[in-house]
Amino acid sequence: MPTDTQPKEAPAETARRVTAELQHQIEQHYYTEARMLQDGLYREWLEHLVAPDIHYWLPVYEQRFRRDKRPAPTPDDAAIYNDDYAMLKMRVERLYTGQVWMEDPPSRIRHNISNVEAYHTEIPGELRVYSNFTIQRHRRQTEHYTHTGGREDLLRQDGTTFKLARRKIDLDARVVQDKNLYFFA
């Protein structure tokens, strides 16, 4: 894994891009996911778009000098999110209790997904997908936050749809000004 100062690895030269038709299906899947999250359909997102063996990970990166060759974070290191299905379900269910004060009233959120690149893996039906995101979050009257970053996903084809099996989120900001990160990227 690259450190924050090393260039990220490009897909292997042997990685095979998906067809234009499959690329379109993947992009439509991401647009549906964005709409579900924007509309607060968290249970439906979890049930229909997330695999039971999910690893949803937002590692903590350090801003380092190029000469600092320490390894990049692993899932064993400190993370903002390092969730499996049970943890995601717990976070989702908390949102429906009305007791998450930071989300009462709920934030208005917009997800914009771009730069989607999809590749076949060695396992049939599994796809490695890279994408960028911008999340606009508005809370109450005057709170407005913008989060940008990238995602590295592992999608599994599930009939005519896809299930998210792995998501690694890389926020661009190393110091987040938002009061909380209680949203899904």
Tab-separated table of N, CA and C in Angstrom, residues 37 51 99 126:
chain	number	residue	atom	x	y	z
A	37	LEU	N	-28.570	7.243	-0.234
A	37	LEU	CA	-27.925	7.873	0.924
A	37	LEU	C	-28.410	9.307	1.107
A	51	ALA	N	-22.859	-6.095	0.833
A	51	ALA	CA	-22.654	-7.536	1.054
A	51	ALA	C	-22.531	-7.829	2.550
A	99	GLN	N	-32.114	9.644	18.419
A	99	GLN	CA	-31.223	10.008	19.518
A	99	GLN	C	-29.830	10.415	19.060
A	126	GLU	N	-16.358	-10.389	-9.578
A	126	GLU	CA	-15.856	-9.360	-8.670
A	126	GLU	C	-15.138	-8.290	-9.467
